[in-house]
mmCIF file of C-alpha atoms in Angstrom:
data_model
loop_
_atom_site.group_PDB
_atom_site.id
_atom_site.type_symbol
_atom_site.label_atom_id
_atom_site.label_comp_id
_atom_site.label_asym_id
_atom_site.label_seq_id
_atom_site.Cartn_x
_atom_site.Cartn_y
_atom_site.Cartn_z
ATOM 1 C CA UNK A 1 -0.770 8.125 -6.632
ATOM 2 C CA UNK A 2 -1.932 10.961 -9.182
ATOM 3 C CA UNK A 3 0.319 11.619 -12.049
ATOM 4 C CA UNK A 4 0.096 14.784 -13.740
ATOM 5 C CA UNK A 5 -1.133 15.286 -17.387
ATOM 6 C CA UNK A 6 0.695 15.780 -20.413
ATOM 7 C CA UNK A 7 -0.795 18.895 -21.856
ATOM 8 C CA UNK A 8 0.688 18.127 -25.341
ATOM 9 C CA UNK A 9 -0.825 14.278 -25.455
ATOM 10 C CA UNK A 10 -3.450 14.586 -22.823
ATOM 11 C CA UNK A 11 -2.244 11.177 -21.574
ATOM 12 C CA UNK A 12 -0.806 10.917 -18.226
ATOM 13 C CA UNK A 13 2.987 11.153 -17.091
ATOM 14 C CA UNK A 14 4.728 8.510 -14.394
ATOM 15 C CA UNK A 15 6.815 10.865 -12.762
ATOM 16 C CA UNK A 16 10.566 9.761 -11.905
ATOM 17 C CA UNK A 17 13.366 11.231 -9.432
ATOM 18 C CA UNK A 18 16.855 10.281 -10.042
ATOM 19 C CA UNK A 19 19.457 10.537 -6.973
ATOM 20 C CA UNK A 20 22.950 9.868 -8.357
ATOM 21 C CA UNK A 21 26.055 12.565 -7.322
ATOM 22 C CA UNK A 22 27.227 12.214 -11.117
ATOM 23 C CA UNK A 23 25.040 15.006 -12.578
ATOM 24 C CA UNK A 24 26.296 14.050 -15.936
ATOM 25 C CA UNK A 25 24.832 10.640 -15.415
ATOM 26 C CA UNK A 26 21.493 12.530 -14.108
ATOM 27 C CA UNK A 27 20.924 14.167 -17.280
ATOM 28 C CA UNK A 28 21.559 11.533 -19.606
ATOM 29 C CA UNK A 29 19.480 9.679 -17.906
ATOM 30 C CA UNK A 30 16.724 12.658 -17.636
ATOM 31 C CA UNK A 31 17.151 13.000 -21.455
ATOM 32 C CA UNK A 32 16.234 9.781 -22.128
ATOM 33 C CA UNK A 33 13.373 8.738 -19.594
ATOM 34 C CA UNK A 34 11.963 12.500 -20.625
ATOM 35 C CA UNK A 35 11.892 10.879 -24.703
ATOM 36 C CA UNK A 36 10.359 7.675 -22.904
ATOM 37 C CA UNK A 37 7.363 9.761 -21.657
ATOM 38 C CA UNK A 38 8.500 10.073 -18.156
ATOM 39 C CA UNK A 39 8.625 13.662 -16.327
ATOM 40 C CA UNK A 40 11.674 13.064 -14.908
ATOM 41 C CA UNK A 41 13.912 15.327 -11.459
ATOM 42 C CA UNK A 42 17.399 15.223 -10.991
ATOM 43 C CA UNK A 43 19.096 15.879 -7.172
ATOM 44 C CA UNK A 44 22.614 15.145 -6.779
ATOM 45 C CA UNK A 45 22.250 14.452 -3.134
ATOM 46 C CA UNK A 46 20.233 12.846 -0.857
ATOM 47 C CA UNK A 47 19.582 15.002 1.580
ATOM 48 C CA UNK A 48 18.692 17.473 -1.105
ATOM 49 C CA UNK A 49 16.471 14.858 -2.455
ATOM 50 C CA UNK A 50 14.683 14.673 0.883
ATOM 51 C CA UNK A 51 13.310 18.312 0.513
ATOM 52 C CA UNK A 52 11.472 17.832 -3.033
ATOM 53 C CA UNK A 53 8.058 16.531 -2.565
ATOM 54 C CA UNK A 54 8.934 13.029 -3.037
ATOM 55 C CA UNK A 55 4.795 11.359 -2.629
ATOM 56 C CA UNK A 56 4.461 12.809 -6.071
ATOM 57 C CA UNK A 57 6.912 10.597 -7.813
ATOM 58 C CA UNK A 58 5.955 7.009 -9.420
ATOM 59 C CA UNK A 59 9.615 6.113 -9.468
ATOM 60 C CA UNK A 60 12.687 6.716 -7.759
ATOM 61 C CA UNK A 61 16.617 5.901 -9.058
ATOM 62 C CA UNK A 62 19.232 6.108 -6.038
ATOM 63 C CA UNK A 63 22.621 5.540 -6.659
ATOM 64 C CA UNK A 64 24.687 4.474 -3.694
ATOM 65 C CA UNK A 65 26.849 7.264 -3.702
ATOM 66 C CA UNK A 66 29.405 7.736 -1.301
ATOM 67 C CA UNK A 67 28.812 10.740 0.747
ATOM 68 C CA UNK A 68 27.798 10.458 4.256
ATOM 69 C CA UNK A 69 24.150 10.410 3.646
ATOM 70 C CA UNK A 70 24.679 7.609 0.924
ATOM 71 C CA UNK A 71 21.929 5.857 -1.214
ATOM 72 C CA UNK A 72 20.976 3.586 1.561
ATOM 73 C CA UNK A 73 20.111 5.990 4.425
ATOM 74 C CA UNK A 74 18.077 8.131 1.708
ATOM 75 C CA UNK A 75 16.423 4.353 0.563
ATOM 76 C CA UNK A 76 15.979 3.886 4.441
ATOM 77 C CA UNK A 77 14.194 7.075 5.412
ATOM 78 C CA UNK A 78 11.504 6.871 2.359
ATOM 79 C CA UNK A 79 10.709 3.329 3.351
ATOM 80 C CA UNK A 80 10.265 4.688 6.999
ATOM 81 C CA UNK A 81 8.216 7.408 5.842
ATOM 82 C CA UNK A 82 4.437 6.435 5.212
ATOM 83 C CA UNK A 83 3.685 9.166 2.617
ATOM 84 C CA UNK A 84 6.408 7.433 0.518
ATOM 85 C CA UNK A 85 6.928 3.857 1.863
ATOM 86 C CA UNK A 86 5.481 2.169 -1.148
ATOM 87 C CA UNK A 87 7.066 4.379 -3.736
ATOM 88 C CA UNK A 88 9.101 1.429 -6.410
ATOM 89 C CA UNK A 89 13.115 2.218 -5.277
ATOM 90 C CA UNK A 90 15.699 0.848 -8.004
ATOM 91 C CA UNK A 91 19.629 1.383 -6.771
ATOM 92 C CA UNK A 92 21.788 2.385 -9.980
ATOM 93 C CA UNK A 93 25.339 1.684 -8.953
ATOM 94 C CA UNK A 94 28.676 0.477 -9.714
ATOM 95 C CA UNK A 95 28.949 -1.200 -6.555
ATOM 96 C CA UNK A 96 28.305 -4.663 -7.847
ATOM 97 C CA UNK A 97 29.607 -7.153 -5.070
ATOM 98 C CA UNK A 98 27.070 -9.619 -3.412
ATOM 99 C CA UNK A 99 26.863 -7.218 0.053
ATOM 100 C CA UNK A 100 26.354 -4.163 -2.040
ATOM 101 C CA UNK A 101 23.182 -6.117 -3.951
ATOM 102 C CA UNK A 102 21.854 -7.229 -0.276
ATOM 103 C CA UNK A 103 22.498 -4.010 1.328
ATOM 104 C CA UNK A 104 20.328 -2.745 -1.029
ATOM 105 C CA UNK A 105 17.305 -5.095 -0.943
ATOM 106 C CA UNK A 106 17.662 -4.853 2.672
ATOM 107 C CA UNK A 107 17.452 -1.317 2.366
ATOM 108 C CA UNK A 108 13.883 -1.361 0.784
ATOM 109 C CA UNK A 109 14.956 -1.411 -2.979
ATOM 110 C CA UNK A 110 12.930 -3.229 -5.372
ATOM 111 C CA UNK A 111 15.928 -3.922 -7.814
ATOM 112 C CA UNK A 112 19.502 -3.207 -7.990
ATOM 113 C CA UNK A 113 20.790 -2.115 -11.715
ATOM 114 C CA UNK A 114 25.260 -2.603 -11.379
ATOM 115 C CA UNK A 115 26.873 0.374 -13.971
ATOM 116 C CA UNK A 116 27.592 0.282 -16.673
ATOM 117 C CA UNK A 117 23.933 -0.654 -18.011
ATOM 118 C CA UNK A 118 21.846 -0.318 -20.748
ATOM 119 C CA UNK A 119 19.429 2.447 -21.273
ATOM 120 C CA UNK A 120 16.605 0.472 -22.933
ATOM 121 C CA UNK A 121 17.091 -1.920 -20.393
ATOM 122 C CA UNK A 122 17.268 0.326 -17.225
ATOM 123 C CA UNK A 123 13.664 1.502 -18.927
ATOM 124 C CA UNK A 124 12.476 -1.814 -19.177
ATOM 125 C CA UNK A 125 13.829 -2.642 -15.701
ATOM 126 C CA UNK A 126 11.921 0.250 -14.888
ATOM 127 C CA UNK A 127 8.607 -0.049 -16.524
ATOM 128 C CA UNK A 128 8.669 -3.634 -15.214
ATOM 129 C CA UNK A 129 8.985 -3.025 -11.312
ATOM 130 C CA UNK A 130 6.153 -0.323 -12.523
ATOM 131 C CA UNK A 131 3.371 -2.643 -14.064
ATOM 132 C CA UNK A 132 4.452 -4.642 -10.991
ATOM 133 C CA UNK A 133 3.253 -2.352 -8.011
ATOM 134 C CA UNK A 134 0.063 -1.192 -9.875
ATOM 135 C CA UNK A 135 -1.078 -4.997 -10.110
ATOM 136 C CA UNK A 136 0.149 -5.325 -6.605
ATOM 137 C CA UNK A 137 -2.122 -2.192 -5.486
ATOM 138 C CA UNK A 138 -5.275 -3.302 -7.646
ATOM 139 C CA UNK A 139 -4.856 -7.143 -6.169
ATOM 140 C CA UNK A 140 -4.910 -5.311 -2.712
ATOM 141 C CA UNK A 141 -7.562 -2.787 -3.433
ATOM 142 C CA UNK A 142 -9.943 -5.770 -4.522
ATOM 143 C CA UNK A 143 -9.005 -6.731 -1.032
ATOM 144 C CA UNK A 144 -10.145 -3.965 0.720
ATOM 145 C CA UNK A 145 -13.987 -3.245 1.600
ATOM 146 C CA UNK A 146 -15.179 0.219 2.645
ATOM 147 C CA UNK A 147 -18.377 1.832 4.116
ATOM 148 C CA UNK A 148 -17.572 5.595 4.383
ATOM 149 C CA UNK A 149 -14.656 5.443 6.625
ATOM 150 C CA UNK A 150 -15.055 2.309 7.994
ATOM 151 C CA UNK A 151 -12.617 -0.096 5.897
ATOM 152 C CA UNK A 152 -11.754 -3.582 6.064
ATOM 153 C CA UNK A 153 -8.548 -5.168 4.694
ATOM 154 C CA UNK A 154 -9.059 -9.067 3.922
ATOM 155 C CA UNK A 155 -5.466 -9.334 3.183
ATOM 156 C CA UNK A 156 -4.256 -8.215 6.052
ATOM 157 C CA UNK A 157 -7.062 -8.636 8.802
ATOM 158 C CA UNK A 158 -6.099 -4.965 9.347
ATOM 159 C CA UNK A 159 -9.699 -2.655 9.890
ATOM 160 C CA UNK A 160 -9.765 1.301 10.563
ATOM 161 C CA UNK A 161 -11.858 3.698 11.390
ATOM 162 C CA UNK A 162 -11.626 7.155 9.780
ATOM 163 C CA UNK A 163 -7.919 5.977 8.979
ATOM 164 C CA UNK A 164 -6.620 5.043 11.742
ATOM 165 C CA UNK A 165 -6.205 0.670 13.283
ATOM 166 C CA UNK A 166 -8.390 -0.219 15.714
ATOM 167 C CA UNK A 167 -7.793 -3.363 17.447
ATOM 168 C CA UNK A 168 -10.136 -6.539 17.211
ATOM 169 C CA UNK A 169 -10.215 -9.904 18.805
ATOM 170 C CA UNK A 170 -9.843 -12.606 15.934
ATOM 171 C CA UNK A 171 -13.907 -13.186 16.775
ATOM 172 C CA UNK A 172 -15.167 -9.938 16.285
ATOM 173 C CA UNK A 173 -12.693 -9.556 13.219
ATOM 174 C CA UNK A 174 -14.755 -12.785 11.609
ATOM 175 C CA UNK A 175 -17.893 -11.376 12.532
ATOM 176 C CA UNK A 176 -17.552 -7.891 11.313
ATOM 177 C CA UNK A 177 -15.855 -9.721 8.252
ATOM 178 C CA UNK A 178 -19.005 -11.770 7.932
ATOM 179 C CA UNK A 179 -21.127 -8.255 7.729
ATOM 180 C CA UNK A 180 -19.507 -6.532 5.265
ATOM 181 C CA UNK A 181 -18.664 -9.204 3.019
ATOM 182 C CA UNK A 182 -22.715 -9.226 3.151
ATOM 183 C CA UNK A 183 -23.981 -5.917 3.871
ATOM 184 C CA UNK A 184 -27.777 -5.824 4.496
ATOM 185 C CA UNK A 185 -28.248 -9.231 5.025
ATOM 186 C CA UNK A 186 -29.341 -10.694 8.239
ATOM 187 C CA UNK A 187 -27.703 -13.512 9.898
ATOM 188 C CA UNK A 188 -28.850 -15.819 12.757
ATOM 189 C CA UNK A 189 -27.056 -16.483 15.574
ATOM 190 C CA UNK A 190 -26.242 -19.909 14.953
ATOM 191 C CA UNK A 191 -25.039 -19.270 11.849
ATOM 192 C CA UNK A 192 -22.624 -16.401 13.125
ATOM 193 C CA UNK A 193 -21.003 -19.119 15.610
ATOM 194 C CA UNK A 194 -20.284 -21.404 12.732
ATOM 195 C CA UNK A 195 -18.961 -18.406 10.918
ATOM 196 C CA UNK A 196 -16.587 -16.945 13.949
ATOM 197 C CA UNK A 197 -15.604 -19.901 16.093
ATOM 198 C CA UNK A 198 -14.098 -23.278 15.946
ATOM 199 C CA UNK A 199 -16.013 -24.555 18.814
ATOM 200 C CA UNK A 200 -19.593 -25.974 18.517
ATOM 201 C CA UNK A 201 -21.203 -25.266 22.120
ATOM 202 C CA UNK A 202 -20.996 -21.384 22.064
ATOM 203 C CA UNK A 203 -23.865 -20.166 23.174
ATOM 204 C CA UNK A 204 -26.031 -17.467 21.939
ATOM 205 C CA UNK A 205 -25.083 -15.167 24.794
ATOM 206 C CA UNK A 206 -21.489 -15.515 23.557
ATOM 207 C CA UNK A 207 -22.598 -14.042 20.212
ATOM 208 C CA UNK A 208 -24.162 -10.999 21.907
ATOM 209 C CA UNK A 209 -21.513 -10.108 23.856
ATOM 210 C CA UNK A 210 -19.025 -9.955 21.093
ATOM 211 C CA UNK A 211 -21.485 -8.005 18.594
ATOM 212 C CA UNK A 212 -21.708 -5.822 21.725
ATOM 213 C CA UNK A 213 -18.265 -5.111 22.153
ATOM 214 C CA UNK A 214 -17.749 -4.524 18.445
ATOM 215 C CA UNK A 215 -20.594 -2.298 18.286
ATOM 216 C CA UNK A 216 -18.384 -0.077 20.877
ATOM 217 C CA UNK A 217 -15.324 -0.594 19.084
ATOM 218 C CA UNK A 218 -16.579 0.416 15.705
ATOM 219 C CA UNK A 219 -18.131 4.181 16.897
ATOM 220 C CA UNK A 220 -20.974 5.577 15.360
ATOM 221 C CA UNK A 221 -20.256 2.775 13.073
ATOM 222 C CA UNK A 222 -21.893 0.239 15.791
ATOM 223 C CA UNK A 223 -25.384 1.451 15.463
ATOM 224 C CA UNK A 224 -25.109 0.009 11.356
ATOM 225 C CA UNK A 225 -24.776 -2.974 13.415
ATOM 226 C CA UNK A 226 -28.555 -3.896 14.044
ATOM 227 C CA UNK A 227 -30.521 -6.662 15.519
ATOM 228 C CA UNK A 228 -34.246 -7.395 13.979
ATOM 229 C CA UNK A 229 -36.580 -9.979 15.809
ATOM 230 C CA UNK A 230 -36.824 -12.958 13.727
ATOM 231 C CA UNK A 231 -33.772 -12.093 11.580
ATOM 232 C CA UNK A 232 -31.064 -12.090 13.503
ATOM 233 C CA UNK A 233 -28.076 -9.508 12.950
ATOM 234 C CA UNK A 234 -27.148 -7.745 9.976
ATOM 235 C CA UNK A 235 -24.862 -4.583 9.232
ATOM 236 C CA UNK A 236 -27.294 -2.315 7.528
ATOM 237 C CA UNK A 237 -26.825 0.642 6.349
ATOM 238 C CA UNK A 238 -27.244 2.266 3.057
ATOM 239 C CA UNK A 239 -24.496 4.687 0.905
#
């Protein structure tokens, strides 16, 4: 996600919210992730903390608090929310028993920091889960093959069209696979069964029918999806 610029350094800023009801814990804590180079929030409250627009931040600290709407329910509805599913969560708490630590992974946290802690640790803690998620989102992003809003996720199998799943059999997900993996190549039909099925004896009518259905499937995506005498099939289309 975009972080915004430092106009004094001209390098950019992780930006951090911190949820704990101790507001003198908030701003010692805002004092000194604001001297690490963070642009750091402060809400005392999590329902409070649900109003501030929480896709911009790179971090978030939640203490478990014990109002009502504790720590875990806010945890609970940013993991439920897409915009801000995969936003890093660290619980600061002094709740330290076994359940509290569980409740919080369970809840969606990616670490649990008991009080009293260090400050250079807590930053390190910090930075770590940090470094963490960005080589976690370039691993997946190398995973992840696009033609203008056509995109295919090897990691996952998942494919969508203009951002939203569409559904594939596991044969036209291997053959569409096979096509963008080599984009403006053609492919003969023998060597698209070997590529999508197991079995030996499928026959070339087999192969057209699936290419057929995925041509539907895909939308004005399925006419990149051509068939050249002689060649075979290929998914050609140019940027």
């Amino acid at each position: 996600m975009p972080t915004p610029l430092d106009a004094s350094s001209g390098t950019r800023q992780e930006r951090l919210l911190i949820v704990d009801s101790d507001n003198m814990m908030c701003e010692l804590l805002q004092y000194k992730f604001e001297n690490e180079g963070f642009r750091t929030d402060i809400s005392n409250d999590g329902k409070t903390a649900l109003t501030f627009p929480l896709a911009d931040y790179n971090m978030m600290l939640v203490d478990l608090m014990d109002a009502e709407f504790n720590g875990l329910r806010f945890a609970r509805a940013i993991r439920e929310n897409p915009s801000t599913s995969s936003i890093p969560l660290i619980f600061i708490s002094a709740k330290a028993t076994e359940d509290d630590i569980v409740n919080g992974l369970d809840a969606g946290a990616d670490d649990y920091i008991p009080k009293p802690f260090s400050s250079r640790e807590l930053v390190a803690r910090v930075r770590s889960v940090l470094r963490r998620r960005r080589m976690m989102s370039a691993r997946r992003m190398s995973n992840v093959m696009r033609y203008q809003g056509l995109s295919i996720d090897f990691g996952t199998g998942i494919v969508e069209l203009d951002g939203s799943p569409i559904s594939l059999t596991r044969t036209e997900y291997l053959i569409l696979a096979m096509f963008m993996r080599h984009r403006n190549q053609f492919f003969e039909r023998s060597e698209i069964q070997h590529e999508a099925w197991e079995e030996d004896n499928i026959s070339e009518r087999a192969v057209d029918t699936n290419i057929s259905r995925l041509r539907k499937k895909l939308g004005e995506y399925g006419k990149c999806i051509v068939n050249r005498q002689g060649f075979g099939y290929g998914f050609i289309c140019q940027d």
